[in-house]
Tab-separated table of C-alpha atoms in Angstrom:
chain	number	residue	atom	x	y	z
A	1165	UNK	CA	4.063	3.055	6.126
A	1166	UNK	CA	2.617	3.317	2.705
A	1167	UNK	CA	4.549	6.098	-0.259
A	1168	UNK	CA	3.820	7.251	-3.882
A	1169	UNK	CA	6.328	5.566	-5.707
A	1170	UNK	CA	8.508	8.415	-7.534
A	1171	UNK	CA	9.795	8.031	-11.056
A	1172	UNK	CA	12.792	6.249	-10.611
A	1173	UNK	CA	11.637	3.600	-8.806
A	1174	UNK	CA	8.862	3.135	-11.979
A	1175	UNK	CA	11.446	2.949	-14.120
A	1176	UNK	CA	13.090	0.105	-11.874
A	1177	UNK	CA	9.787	-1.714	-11.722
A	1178	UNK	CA	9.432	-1.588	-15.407
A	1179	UNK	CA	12.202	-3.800	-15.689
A	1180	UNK	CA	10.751	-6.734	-14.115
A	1181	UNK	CA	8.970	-9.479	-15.238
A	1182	UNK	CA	6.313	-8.821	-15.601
A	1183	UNK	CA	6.993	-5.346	-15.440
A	1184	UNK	CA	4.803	-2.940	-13.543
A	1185	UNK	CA	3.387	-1.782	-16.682
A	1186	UNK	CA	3.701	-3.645	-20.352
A	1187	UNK	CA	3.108	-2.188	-23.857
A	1188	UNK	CA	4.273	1.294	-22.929
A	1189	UNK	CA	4.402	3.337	-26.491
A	1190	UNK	CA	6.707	5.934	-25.591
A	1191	UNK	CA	8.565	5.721	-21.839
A	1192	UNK	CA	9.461	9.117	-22.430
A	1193	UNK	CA	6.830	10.807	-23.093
A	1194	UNK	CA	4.387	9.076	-20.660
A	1195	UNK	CA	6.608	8.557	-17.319
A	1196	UNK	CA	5.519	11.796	-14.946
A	1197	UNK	CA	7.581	12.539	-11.992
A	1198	UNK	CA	4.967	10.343	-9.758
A	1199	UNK	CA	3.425	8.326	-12.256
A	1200	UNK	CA	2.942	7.053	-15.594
A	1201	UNK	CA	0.232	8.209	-18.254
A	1202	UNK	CA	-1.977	5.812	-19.481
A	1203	UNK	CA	-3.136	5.883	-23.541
A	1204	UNK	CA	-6.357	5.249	-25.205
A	1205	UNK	CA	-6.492	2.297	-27.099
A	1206	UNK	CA	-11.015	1.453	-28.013
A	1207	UNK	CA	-13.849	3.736	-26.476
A	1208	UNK	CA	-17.251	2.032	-26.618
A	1209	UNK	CA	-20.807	3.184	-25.964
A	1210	UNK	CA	-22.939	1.697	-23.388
A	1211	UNK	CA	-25.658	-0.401	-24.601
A	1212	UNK	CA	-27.924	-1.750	-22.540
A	1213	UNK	CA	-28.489	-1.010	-18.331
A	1214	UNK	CA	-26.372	-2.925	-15.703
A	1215	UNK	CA	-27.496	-3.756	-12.087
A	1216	UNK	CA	-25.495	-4.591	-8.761
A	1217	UNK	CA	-25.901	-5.646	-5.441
A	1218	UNK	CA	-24.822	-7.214	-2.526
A	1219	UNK	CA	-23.875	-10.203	-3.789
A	1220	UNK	CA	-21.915	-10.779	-7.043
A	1221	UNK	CA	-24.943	-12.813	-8.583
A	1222	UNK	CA	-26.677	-9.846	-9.231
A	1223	UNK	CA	-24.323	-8.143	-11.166
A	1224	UNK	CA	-25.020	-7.394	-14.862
A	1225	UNK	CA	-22.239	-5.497	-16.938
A	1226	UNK	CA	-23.524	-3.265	-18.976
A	1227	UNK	CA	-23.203	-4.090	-23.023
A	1228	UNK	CA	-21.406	-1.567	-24.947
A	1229	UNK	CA	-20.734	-0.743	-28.954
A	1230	UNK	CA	-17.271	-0.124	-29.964
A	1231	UNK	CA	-16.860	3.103	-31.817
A	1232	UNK	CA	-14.638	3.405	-34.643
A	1233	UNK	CA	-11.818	6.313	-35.147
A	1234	UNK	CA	-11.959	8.146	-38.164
A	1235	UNK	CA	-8.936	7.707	-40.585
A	1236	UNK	CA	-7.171	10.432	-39.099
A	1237	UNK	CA	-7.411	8.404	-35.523
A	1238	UNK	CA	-10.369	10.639	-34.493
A	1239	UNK	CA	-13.526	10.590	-33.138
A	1240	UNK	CA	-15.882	12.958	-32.023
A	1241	UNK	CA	-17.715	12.401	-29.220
A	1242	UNK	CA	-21.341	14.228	-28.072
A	1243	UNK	CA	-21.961	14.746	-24.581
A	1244	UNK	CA	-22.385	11.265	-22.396
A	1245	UNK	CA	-20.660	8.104	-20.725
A	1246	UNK	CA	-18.405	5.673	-22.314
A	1247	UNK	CA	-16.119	3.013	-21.561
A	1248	UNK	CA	-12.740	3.547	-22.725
A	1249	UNK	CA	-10.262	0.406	-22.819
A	1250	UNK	CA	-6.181	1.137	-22.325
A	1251	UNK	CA	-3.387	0.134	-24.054
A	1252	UNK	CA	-1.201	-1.081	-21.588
A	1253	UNK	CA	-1.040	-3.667	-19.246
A	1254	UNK	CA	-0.630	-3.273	-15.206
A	1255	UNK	CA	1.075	-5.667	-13.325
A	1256	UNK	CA	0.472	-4.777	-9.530
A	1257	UNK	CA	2.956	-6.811	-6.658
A	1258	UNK	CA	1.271	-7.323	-3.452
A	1259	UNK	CA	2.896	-4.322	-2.118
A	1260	UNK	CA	1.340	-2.011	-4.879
A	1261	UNK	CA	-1.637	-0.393	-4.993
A	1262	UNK	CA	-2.654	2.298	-7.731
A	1263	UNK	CA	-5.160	5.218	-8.058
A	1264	UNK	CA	-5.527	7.114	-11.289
A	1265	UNK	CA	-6.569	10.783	-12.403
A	1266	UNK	CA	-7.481	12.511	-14.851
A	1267	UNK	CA	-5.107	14.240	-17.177
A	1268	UNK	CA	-6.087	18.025	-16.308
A	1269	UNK	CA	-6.235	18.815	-20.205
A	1270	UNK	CA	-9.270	16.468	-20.065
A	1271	UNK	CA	-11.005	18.306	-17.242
A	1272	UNK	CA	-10.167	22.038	-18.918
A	1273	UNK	CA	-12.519	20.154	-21.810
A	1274	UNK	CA	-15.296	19.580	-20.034
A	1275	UNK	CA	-14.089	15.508	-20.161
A	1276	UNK	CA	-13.879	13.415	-16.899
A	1277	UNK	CA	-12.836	9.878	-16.101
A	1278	UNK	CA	-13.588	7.932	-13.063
A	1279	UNK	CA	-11.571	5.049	-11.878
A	1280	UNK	CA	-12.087	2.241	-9.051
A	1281	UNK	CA	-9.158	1.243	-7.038
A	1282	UNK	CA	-6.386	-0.914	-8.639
A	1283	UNK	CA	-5.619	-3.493	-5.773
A	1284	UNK	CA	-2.915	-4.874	-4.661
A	1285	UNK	CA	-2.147	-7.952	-7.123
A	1286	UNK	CA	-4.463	-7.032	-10.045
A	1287	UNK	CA	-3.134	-7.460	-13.387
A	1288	UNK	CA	-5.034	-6.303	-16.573
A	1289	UNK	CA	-5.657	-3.941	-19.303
A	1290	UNK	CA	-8.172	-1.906	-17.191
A	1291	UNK	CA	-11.135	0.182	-18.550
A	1292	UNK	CA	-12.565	3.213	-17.094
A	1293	UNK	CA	-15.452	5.848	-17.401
A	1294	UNK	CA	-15.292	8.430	-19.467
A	1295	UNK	CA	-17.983	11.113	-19.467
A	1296	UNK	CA	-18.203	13.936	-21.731
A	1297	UNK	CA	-19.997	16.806	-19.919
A	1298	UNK	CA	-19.063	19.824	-22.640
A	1299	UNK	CA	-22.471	20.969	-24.498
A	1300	UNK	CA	-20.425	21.162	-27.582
A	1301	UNK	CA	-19.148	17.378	-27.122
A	1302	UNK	CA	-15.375	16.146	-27.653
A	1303	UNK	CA	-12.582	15.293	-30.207
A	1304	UNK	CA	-10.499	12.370	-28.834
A	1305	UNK	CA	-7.545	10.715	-30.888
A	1306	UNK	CA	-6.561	6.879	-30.231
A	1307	UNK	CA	-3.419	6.716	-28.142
A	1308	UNK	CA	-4.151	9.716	-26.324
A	1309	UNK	CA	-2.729	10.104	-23.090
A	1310	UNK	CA	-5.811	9.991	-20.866
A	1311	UNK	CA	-5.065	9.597	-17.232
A	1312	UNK	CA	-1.976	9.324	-14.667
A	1313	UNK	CA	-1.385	6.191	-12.813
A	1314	UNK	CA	-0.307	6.889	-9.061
A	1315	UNK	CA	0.903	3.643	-7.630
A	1316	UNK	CA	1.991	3.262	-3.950
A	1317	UNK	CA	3.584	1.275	-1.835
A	1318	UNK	CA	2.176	-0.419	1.080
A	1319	UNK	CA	3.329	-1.035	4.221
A	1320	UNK	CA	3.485	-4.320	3.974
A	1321	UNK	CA	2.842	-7.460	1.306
A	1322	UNK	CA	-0.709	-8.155	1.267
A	1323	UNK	CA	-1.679	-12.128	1.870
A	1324	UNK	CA	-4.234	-12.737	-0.890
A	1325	UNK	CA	-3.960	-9.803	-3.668
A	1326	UNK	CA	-6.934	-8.738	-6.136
A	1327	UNK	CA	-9.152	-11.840	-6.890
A	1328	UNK	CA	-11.934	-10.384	-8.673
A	1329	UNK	CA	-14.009	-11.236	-12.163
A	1330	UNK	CA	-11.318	-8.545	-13.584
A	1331	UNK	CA	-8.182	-10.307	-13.016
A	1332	UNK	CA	-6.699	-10.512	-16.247
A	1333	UNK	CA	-9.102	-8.658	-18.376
A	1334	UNK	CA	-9.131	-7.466	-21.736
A	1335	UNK	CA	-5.546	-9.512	-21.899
């Protein structure tokens, strides 16, 4: 039987090493009562077109452009997609398994971010999709707390955790 780990039991897993999640900037202020808010560290701006398929050999990232904050830590952003890279580090056991959200601020902006599944065993400084969908575009400040990590517990220890081209990214 699989659960949402609660707050207290974050906190626990912080402790380890490696802790659940590294390079925290304020415990406080980011642990939630069923999570733990991720911040904004780099947003970039797609580039170029990407392509998958089937098979892994067809894959083609997508290049992006970094954009820079302004020296107030701002930048505004027009409508349209952009890969944003996190601050912290997640450290996922084989027994944990993560989805994130959305902070709902974001989404009473007009600002979404989508997410894949953090597997079991995947450890990284993830990046996500972040799409601006207000006519009137979006100020965003660096270290911004951008989404809630939900991680759960599985039932049971998976054999062989996450494997994939993003172990250990941006690391």
């Amino acid at each position: 039987m699989s659960f949402v780990l609660a707050g207290d039991e974050i906190r626990s897993l912080l402790k380890e090493i490696p802790p659940l999640v590294e390079g925290i900037l304020d415990t406080e202020e980011q642990m939630q009562p069923n999570g733990i808010d991720l911040t904004l560290k780099e947003i970039a701006l797609f580039s170029s077109s990407g392509s998958i398929g089937f098979v892994n050999k067809v894959r083609v990232l997508s290049s992006t452009s970094p954009l820079v904050f302004d020296g107030l830590g701002a930048i505004d952003l027009l409508p349209g997609c952009y890969l944003i890279t996190y601050n912290e580090v997640v450290h996922l056991r084989n027994d944990i398994m993560a989805l994130a959200f959305p902070r709902s601020s974001l989404l009473r902006c007009g600002v979404s971010i989508h997410t894949a599944v953090w597997d079991a065993g995947y450890s990284g400084r993830a990046q996500s999709l972040m799409v601006v969908h207000h006519s009137h575009g979006f100020r965003l400040y660096q270290n911004a707390r951008v989404i809630q990590l939900i991680f759960f517990r599985l039932g049971y220890e998976v054999d062989q955790g996450y494997r994939g081209i993003f172990l250990g990214e941006n690391i």
